[in-house]
Structure formats: structure tokens, C-alpha cells
Coordinates of C-alpha atoms in Angstrom, one line a residue:
X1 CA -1.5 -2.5 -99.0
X2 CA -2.6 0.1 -96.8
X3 CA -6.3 0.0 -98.5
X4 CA -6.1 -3.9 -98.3
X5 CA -5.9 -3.9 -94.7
X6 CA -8.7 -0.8 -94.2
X7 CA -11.1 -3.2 -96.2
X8 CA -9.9 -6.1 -93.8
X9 CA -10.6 -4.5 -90.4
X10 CA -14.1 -2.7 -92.3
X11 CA -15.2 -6.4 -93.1
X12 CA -14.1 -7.7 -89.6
X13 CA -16.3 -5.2 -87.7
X14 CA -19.4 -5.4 -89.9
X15 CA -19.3 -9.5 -89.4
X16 CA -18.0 -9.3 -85.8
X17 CA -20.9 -11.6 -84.9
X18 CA -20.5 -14.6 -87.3
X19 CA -16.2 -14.3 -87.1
X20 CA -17.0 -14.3 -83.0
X21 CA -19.2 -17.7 -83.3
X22 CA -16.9 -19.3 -85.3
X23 CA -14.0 -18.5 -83.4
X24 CA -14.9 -20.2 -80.3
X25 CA -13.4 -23.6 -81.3
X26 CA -10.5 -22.2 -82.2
X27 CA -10.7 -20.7 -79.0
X28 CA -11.3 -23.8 -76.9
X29 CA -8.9 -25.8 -79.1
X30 CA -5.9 -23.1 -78.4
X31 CA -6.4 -22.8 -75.1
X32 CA -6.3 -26.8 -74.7
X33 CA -3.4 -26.9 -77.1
X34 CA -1.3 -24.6 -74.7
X35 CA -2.8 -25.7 -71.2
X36 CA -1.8 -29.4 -72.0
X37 CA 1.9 -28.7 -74.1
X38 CA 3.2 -25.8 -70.7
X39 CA 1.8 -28.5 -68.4
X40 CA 4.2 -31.6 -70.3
X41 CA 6.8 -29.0 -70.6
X42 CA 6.6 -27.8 -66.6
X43 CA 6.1 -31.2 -65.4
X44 CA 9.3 -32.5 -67.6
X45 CA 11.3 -29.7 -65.8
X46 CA 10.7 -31.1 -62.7
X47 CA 11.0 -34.5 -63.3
X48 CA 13.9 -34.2 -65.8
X49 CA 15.8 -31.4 -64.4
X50 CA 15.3 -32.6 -60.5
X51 CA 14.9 -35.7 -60.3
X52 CA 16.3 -37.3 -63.3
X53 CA 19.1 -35.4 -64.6
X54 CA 19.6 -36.2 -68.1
X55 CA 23.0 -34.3 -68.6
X56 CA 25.1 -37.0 -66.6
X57 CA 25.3 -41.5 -66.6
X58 CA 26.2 -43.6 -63.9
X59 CA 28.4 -46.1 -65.1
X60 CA 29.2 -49.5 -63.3
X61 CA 31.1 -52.5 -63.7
X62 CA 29.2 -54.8 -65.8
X63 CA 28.7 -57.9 -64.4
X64 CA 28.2 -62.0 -65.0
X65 CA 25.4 -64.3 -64.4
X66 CA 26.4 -67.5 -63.3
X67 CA 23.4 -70.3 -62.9
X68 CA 24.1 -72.7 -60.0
X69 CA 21.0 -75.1 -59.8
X70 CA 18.3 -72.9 -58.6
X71 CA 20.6 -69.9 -58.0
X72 CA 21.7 -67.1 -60.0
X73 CA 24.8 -65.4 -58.9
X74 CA 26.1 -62.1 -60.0
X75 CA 29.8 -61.4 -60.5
X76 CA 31.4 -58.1 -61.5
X77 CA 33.6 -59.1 -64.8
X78 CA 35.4 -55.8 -64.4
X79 CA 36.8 -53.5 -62.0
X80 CA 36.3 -49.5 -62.0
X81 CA 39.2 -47.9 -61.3
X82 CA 41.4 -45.0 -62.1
X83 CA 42.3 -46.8 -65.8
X84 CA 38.6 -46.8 -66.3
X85 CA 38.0 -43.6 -65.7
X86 CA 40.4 -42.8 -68.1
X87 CA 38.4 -44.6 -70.3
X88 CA 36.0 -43.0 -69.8
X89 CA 37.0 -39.3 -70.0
X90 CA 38.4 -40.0 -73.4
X91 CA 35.0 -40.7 -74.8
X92 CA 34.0 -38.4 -77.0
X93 CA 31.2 -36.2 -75.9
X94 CA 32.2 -36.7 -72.2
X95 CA 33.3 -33.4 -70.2
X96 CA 33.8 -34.5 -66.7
X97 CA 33.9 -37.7 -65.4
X98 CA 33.8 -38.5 -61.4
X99 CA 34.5 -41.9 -59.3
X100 CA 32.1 -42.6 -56.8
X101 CA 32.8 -45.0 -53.7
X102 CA 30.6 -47.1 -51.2
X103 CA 32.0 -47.3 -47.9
X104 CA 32.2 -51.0 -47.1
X105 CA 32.6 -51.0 -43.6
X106 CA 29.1 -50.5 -40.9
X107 CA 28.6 -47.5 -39.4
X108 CA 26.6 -45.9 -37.1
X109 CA 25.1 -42.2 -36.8
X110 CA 24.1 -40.6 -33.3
X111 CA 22.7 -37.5 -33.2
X112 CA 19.4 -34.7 -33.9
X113 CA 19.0 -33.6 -31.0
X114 CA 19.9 -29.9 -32.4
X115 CA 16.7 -31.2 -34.4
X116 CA 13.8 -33.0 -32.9
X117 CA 15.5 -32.3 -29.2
X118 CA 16.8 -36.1 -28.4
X119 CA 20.0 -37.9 -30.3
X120 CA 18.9 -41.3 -32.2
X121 CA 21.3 -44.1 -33.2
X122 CA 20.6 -44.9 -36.6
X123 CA 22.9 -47.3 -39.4
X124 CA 23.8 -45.0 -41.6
X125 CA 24.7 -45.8 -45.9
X126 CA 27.8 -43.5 -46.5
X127 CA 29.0 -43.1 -50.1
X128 CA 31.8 -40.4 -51.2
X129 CA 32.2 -38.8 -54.6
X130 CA 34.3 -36.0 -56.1
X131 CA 33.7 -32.6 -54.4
X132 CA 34.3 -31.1 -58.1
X133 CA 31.3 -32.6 -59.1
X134 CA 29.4 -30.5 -56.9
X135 CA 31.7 -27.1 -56.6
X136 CA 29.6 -24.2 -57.7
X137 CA 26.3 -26.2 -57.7
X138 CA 24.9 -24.8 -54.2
X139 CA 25.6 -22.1 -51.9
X140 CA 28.6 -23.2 -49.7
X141 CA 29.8 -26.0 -52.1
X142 CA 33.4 -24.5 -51.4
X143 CA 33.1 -26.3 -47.9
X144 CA 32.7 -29.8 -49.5
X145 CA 36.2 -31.2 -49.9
X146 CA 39.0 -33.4 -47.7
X147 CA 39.8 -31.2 -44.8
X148 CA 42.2 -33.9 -43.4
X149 CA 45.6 -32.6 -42.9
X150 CA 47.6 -35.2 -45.4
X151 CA 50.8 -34.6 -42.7
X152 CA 48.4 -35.8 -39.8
X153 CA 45.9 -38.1 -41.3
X154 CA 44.6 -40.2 -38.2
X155 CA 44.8 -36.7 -35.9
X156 CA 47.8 -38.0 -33.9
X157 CA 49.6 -34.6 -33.4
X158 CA 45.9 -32.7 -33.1
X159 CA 45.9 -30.2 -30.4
X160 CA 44.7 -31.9 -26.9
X161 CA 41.3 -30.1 -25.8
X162 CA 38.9 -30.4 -22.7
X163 CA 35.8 -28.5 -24.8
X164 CA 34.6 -27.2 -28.0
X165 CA 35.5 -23.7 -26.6
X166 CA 39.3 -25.1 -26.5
X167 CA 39.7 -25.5 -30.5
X168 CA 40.0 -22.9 -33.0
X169 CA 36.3 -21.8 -34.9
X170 CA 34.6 -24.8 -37.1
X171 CA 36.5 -27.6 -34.8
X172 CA 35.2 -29.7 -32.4
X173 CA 36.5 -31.5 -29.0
X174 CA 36.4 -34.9 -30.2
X175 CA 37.8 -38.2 -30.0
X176 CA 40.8 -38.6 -32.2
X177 CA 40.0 -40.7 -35.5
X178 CA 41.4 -44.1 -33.9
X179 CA 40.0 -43.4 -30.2
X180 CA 41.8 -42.7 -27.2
X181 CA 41.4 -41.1 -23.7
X182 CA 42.4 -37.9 -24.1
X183 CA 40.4 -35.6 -26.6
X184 CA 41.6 -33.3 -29.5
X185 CA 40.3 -30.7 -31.8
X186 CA 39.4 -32.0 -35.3
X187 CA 37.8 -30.7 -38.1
X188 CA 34.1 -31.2 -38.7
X189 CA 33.6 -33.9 -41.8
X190 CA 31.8 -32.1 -44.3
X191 CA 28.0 -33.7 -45.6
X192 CA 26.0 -34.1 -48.2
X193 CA 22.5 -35.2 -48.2
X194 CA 20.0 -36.1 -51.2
X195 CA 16.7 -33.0 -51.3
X196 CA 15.2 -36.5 -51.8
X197 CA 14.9 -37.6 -48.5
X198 CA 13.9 -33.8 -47.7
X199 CA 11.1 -33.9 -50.0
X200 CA 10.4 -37.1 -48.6
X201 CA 9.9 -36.3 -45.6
X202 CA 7.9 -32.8 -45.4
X203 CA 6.1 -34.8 -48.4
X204 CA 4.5 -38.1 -46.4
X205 CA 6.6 -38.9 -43.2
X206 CA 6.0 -35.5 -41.5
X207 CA 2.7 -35.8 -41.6
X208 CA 2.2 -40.0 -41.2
X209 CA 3.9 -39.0 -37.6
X210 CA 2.5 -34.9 -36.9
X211 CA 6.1 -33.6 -37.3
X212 CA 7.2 -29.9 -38.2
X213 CA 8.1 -29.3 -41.8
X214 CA 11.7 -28.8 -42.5
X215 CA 13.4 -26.0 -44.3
X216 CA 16.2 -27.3 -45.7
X217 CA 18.0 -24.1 -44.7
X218 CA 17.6 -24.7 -41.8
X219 CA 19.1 -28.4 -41.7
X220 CA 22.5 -26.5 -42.7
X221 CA 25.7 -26.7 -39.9
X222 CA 23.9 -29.6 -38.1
X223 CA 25.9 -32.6 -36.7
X224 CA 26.3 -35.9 -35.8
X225 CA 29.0 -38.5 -34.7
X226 CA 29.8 -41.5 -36.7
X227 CA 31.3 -44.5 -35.4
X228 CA 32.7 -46.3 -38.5
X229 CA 32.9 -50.0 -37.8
X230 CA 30.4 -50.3 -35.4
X231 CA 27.0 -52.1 -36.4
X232 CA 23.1 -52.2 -35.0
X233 CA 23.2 -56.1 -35.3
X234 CA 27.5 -56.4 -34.3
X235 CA 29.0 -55.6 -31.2
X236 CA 32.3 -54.4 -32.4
X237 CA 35.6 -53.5 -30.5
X238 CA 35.8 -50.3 -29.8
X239 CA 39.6 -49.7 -30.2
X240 CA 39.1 -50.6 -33.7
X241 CA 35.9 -48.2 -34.2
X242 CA 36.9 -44.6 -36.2
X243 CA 35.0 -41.7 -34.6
X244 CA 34.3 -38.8 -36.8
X245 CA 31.7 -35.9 -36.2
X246 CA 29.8 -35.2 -39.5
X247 CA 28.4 -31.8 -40.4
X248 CA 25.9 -31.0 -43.2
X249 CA 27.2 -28.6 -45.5
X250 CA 24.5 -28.4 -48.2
X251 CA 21.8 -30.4 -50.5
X252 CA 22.6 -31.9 -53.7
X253 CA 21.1 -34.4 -56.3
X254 CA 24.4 -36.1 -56.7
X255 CA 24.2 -37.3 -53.0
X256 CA 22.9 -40.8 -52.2
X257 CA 19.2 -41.0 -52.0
X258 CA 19.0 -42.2 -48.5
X259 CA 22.0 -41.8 -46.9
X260 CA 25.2 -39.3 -46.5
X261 CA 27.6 -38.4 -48.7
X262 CA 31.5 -37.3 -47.8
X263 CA 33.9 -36.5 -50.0
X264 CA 35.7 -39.4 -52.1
X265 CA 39.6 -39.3 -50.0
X266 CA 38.0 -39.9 -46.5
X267 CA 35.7 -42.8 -48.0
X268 CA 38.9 -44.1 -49.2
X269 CA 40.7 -44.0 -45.8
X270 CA 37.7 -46.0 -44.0
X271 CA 37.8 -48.1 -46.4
X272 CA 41.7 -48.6 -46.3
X273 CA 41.6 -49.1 -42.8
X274 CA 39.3 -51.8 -42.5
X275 CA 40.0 -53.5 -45.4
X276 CA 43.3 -53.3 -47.9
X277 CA 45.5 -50.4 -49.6
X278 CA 44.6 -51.0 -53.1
X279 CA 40.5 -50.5 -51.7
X280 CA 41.2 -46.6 -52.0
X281 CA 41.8 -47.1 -55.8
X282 CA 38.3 -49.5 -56.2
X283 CA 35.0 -47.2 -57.2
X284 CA 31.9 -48.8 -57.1
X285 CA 30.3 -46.4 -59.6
X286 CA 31.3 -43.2 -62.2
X287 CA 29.6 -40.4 -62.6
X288 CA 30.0 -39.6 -66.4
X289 CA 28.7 -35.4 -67.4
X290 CA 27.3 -35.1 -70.8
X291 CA 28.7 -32.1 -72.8
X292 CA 25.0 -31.9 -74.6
X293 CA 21.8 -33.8 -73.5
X294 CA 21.5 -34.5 -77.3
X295 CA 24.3 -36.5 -76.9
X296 CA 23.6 -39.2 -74.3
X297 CA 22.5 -42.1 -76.2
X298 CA 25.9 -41.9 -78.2
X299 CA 27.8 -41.4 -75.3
X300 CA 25.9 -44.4 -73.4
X301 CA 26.5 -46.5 -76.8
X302 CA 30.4 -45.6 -76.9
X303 CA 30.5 -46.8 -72.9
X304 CA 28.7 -50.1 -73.1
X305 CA 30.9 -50.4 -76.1
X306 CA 34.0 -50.6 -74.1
X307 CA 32.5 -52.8 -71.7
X308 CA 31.0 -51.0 -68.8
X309 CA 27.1 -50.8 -67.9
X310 CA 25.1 -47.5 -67.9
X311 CA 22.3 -47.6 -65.0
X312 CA 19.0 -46.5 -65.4
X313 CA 17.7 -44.5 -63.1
X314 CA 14.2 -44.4 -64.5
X315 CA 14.9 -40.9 -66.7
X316 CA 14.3 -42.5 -70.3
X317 CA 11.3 -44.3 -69.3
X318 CA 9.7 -40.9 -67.3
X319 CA 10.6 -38.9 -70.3
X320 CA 8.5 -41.3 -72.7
X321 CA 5.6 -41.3 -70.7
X322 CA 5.9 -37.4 -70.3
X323 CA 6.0 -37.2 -74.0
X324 CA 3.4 -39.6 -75.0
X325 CA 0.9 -37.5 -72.6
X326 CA 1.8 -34.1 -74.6
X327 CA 1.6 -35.7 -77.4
X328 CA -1.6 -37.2 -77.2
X329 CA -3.5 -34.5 -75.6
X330 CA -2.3 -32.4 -78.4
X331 CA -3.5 -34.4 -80.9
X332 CA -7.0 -34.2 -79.3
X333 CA -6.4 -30.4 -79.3
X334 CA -5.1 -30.2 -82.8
X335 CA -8.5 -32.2 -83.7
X336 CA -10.5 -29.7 -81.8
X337 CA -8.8 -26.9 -83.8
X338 CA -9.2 -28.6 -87.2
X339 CA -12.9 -28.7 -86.2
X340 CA -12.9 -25.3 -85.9
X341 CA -10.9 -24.4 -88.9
X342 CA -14.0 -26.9 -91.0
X343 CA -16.6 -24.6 -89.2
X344 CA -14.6 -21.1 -90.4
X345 CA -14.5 -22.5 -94.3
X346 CA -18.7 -22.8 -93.8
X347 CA -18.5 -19.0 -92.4
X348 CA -16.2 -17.6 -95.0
X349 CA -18.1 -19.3 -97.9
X350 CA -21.4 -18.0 -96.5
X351 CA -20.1 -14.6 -96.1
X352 CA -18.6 -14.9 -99.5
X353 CA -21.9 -15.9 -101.0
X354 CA -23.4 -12.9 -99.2
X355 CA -20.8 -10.3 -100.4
X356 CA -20.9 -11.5 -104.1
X357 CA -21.8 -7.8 -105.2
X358 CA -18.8 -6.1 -103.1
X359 CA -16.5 -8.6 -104.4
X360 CA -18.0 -7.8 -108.1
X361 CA -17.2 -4.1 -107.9
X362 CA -14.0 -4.6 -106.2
X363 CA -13.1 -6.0 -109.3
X364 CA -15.0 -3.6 -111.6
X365 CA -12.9 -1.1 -110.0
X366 CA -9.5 -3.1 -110.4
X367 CA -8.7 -5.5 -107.7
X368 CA -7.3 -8.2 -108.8
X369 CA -7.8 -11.6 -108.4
X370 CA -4.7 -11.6 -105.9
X371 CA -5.8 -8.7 -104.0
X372 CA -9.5 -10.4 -103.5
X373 CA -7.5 -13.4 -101.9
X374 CA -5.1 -11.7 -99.9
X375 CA -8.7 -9.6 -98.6
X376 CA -10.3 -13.0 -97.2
X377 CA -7.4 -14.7 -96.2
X378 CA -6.0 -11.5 -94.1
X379 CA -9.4 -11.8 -92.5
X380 CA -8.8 -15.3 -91.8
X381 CA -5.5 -14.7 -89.9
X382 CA -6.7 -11.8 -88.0
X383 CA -9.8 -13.6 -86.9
X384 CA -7.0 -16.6 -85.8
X385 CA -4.3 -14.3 -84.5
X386 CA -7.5 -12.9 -82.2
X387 CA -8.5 -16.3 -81.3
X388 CA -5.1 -17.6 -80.5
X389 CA -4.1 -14.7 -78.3
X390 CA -7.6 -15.6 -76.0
X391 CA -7.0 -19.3 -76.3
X392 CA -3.6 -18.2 -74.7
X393 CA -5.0 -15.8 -72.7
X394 CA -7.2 -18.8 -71.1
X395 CA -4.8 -21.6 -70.8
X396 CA -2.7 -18.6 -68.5
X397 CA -5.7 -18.2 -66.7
X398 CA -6.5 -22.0 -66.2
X399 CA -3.4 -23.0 -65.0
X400 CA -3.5 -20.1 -62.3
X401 CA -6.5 -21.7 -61.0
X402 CA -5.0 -25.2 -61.3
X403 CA -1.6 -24.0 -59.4
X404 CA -3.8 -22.2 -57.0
X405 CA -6.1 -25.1 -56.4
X406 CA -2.9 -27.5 -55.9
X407 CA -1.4 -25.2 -53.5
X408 CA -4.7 -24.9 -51.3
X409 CA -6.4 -28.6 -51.5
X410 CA -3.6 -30.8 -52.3
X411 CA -1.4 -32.3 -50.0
X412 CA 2.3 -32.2 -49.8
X413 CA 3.8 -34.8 -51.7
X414 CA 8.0 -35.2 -52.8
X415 CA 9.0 -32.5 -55.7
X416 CA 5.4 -30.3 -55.1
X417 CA 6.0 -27.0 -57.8
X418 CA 5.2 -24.2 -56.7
X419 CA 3.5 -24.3 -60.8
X420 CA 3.1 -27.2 -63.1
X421 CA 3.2 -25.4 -66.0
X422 CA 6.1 -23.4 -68.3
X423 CA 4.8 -20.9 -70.5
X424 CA 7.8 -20.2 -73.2
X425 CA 7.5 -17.2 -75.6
X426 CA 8.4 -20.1 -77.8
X427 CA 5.1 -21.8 -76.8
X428 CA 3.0 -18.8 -77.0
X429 CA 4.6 -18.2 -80.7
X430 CA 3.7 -21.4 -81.5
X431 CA 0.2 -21.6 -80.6
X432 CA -0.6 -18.5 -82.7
X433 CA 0.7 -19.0 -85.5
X434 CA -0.5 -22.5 -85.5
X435 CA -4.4 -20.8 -84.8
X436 CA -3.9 -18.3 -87.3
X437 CA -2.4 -21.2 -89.9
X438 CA -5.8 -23.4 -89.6
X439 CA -7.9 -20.2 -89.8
X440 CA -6.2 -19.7 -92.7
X441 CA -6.4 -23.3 -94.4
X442 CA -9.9 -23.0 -93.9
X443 CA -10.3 -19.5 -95.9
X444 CA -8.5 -21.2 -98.4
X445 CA -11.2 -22.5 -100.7
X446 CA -13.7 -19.8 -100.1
X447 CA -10.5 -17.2 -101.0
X448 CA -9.8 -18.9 -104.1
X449 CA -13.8 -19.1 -104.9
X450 CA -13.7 -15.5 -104.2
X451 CA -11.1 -14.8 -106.4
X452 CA -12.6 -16.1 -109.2
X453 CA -15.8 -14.7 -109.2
X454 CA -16.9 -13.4 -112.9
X455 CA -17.7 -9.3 -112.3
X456 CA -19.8 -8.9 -114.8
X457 CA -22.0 -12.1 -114.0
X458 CA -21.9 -11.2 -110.4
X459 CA -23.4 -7.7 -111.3
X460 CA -25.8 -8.3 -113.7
X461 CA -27.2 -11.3 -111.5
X462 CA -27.0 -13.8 -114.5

């Protein structure tokens, strides 16, 4: 074996020149093979693992179309509630499953002045959800939860204050929950807000309007008051507004989109109080966690199955078109390669023709037929294990200059990587063996031709 592989690297360097020229499709083709598969595969991170999440469903009351004249109206047949979620969580496949809930009262926000140096008024879309659906996701998730003392849930026997500096640390001086003249300490409601609307903004509103950009770090511990109840377009009472001071505790994809989140149990109380007890037990939407993303189109089946809708928020159709880019840039480099692998079959069967004689007395001397075919087709993988690792070696390269070019030229836009591409040891695996598989398919008939070569014929010349 060893003297097999000292006549493979002698035959390599004494035809470095024709292996070289042939090599460069396979070359070109590699290097486009890997550029355009880490590029699908680094895109679909982002887009799959940020903003589509493909290990959780949304699931929703299904509802009724009802056609009056020119009109379609839409009915919920069904109401999510705790029941449902049982439901829900006995489905196999399912590992978690958390209510969400729309407030259904107005409210207002005032505040960022700690931000931009002025407070603005602003209607404000408040949703609440489970605070274990988002415990160990971010730094600080601990802090998202129902701080409301059950004993003293409207702040009634809260400690009369004059100023912040009055209440114990992460309490405020505030109103209490229901108004009133005199001031108490309460607890800060904890915040969640969507990297969305951060991306959105240091993406295309910062610089529509010359703003600063904003680290989301930096956003972290800032208040505002909310008047629940109170409207833009109402006048409202204000004896029967809630007054709660919200502060932003961290960032999560499970958040509303445009909007803050609080945690499910005070949703429920605003809700209560401007509407009816059994509102605290009505969820406008589930959150459903996938034990395996392999296992989400059962799972979705199973759950429309008992009757509920699964939304979609756009994931299945993103991951199509992600996958029908791959794969048809691929193909185009799998043509390039098979190309290639035509143009090293002409090579080998000329440098066959030209070593006729070696191959003769190879044989004379005992090589076997075998041994003859293992020679050219170990040159064959070399010369595509070579090719592959530079192909490789380019597509690195390229992608550099394509990150680097993004990062310099291209303006900020929402979910901007720091790189588009993900080069996997998997990938790089891949890409040589498949180079050094079409080098070898296309030794393959000169090997055999080889192989079969008559000694004696070869060296007498007839």
C-alpha cells in the first residue's frame, strides 16, 4: 500500500500542470457549492432561529364565517381557556404549553424622557403571557413575574410616601392602583418588549428621523406610567383609570411585536376590573413548545384536529423560499462540478494514453489489474481532495469580503448579521468528499481502461 501511494504522489508531481488545469472547475464549482449552501444555512439561522421560531405554535380559537349580504363576519366557535390548555398539553409531542392574554381595556403610556429627554403620550397594545415561558431565556428573566402582593392586590395597605427616596429600593412613589390623593410605594410592573421593534428602529426609523442608535442594553430599567382605561380618542373618568408605572426588564421574541408585554396575572386583573370575573380565565391565544422541530407538522395536525387553529406567522413559507434558493444554486454548482469531473475523464484518458508503457511494465512486474486502478483513481481523489480544500478555502474567503462589504456599504436594516454565512465542519465534510467523489467518477473509465491494458501488446507496440 505503501508503494501504491509513493507511485500516486510521483505521478501527481510529474503531471502537476495538466491535474492543475483541470482542477480549476472543480475548483470554481466547490467554492460556489459552499459559498451558496453556508449562505442558505446562515441566512436560515437568522430568519428561522430569530425571527421565526420553528420550535413553538400559536394556537387560537378557530373561528366562523357568517355571510350577511355584502358582509362577512367572523365569530370565534370556541373559547381558549384553562380546559383548552389542558388539551393542549396532553398532545403528544407538546412539552410546554403557555396562555397568552390581550388586554381589552385602552391604555395609555407617558414617558422617555430618561430616553430622548421629553415624556410622550402614546396608546399603548399590552398583552401578558406566562413568565415561564421566558425564565432562563435572557439575562434578568428572574425579574419577569407577578410582583403584586395577593394579600394587597389594589395597594390599599401600601406604605404612604411623599418621594421615591421614601420607599424601599426598586419601588416607586406612585399613585395607588385605583387613584387617590395620597401617594404610596408600589412595585415597578415588570416589561417585556419585542427586539423587533428594536431592530426596527436602529434599522429604518433612526435614520428616516437622524436619531441615535439604541443599545438595547441600554433600554434596560427604563420606565413609564400607564393609565389603563384611559384612551387618545376617549376622555375617561379618572377615578375609574388604574395607574401603574412600567419598567423594562429585558427583550424577548415571545413579546408582542409592537407593543409591551406584562406578565399573564396582572393582564388578568385589568381585565377583571373593567370587564367581568370569568375575563381572567379567557386567553386570546396559546403558546404551544415543540419537544422537536421534526415534530411540528404532527403536532399542528393533532391541534387542528381537536378543533383549534394554528397561526402562521410566515415561518413555513420563509423556510421554502430559503430552501428552494439553496437548492437551486446548488444544482447550478453541482452542474459546474460535473463539468469539471467530464473535463478530468479527458485528462486522465490522455495521460493514460501517454503512460501506456509505465502501465505495461507495472504489470510485467506484477501489478495487478486492481492495483493499476486503485493507482489512477487515488490520483483522482487526491487531485479532488486538493481541489475541494481550495474551493473551501475560497468560499471562506469570499464570504469575508461579502460580510465585510455588508458591514461597510450597506445600511442598517431589521435582523442585520454580523455574517450571513455558517460554515459547519459538516458542510466543509461534505463539500470534499463530494469534490473528491466526482473526481473520482470521472477516473472511472480511464481506471478501468487502464486496468485492462494487454502488457505484452503495450510493450511490443503491436
Amino acid at each position: 500500500m505503501s508503494s501504491l501511494g509513493a507511485i500516486v504522489r510521483g505521478n501527481l508531481r510529474n503531471n502537476a500542470v495538466h491535474f492543475a488545469l483541470a482542477s480549476i472547475g472543480i475548483i470554481v464549482g466547490i467554492a460556489a457549492f459552499t459559498f451558496f449552501l453556508a449562505l442558505g444555512a446562515g441566512v436560515r439561522q437568522v430568519v428561522l432561529g430569530k425571527i421565526f421560531p420553528l420550535d413553538q405554535l400559536e394556537v387560537v380559537a378557530k373561528s366562523m364565517t357568517l355571510d350577511v349580504g355584502p358582509l362577512s363576519l367572523g365569530m370565534a366557535s370556541d373559547v381558549l381557556d384553562d380546559k383548552a390548555a389542558e388539551q393542549l398539553r396532553a398532545v403528544d409531542g407538546v412539552r410546554g404549553v403557555f396562555p397568552k392574554m390581550k388586554l381589552t381595556a385602552p391604555a395609555i403610556g407617558v414617558g422617555g424622557k430618561q430616553i430622548i429627554g421629553n415624556d410622550l403620550r402614546t396608546e399603548l397594545i399590552v398583552d401578558g403571557i406566562d413568565p415561564s415561558l421566558v425564565q432562563g431565556e435572557f439575562s434578568g428573566a428572574e425579574n419577569f413575574r407577578d410582583l403584586t402582593d395577593p394579600a394587597d392586590p389594589r395597594g390599599e395597605k401600601a406604605r404612604a410616601c411623599a418621594a421615591d427616596s421614601d420607599c424601599d429600593k426598586d419601588m416607586y412613589c406612585g399613585r395607588p392602583l385605583l387613584g387617590g390623593p395620597a401617594k404610596v410605594c408600589r412595585s415597578h410592573v415588570p416589561v417585556l418588549a419585542s427586539p423587533h421593534m428594536i431592530e426596527l428602529y436602529n434599522g429604518s426609523l433612526r435614520r428616516a428621523y437622524n436619531l441615535p442608535r439604541l443599545n438595547p442594553e441600554f433600554l434596560l430599567g427604563v420606565t413609564m406610567e400607564m393609565r389603563v382605561g384611559a384612551s387618545m380618542v376617549e376622555a375617561a373618568a379618572k377615578d375609574a383609570l388604574l395607574y401603574e408605572r412600567l419598567k423594562l426588564v429585558g427583550f424577548s421574541d415571545k413579546a408582542v411585536g409592537l407593543g409591551v408585554t406584562l406578565p399573564l396575572a396582572y393582564v388578568a386583573r385589568y381585565n377583571v376590573h373593567f370587564g367581568a370575573p370569568e375575563a381572567a380565565g379567557r386567553y386570546h391565544s396559546i403558546i404551544v413548545k415543540i419537544a422537536a422541530k421534526d415534530q411540528v407538522a404532527a403536532v399542528a395536525k393533532a391541534i387542528e384536529d381537536l378543533g383549534y387553529k394554528v397561526t402562521d406567522g410566515g415561518a413555513e413559507q420563509a423556510g421554502f423560499l430559503i430552501t428552494v434558493f439553496v437548492l437551486v444554486f446548488s444544482l447550478l454548482s453541482t452542474i459546474i462540478v460535473g463539468i469539471a469531473a467530464v473535463n478530468i475523464m479527458h485528462v486522465f484518458f490522455m495521460l493514460v494514453y501517454e503512460r501506456q508503457k509505465e502501465i505495461g511494465i507495472m504489470r510485467a512486474v506484477g501489478a495487478r489489474r486492481g492495483d493499476i486502478q486503485r493507482i489512477i483513481l487515488g490520483e483522482a481523489a487526491t487531485v479532488g481532495a486538493v481541489a475541494g480544500t481550495i474551493g473551501v478555502a475560497l468560499a471562506f474567503a469570499t464570504s469575508r469580503v461579502f460580510d465585510w462589504v455588508s458591514a461597510k456599504y450597506l445600511p442598517d436594516f431589521p435582523y442585520k448579521p454580523e455574517t450571513y454565512f455558517a460554515f459547519s465542519p459538516q458542510l466543509v465534510l461534505l463539500a470534499l468528499v463530494f469534490a473528491a467523489g466526482f473526481c473520482v467518477m470521472g477516473a472511472w473509465l480511464p481506471s478501468r481502461r487502464a486496468a485492462r491494458m494487454d502488457p505484452a501488446a503495450v510493450l511490443t507496440g503491436r
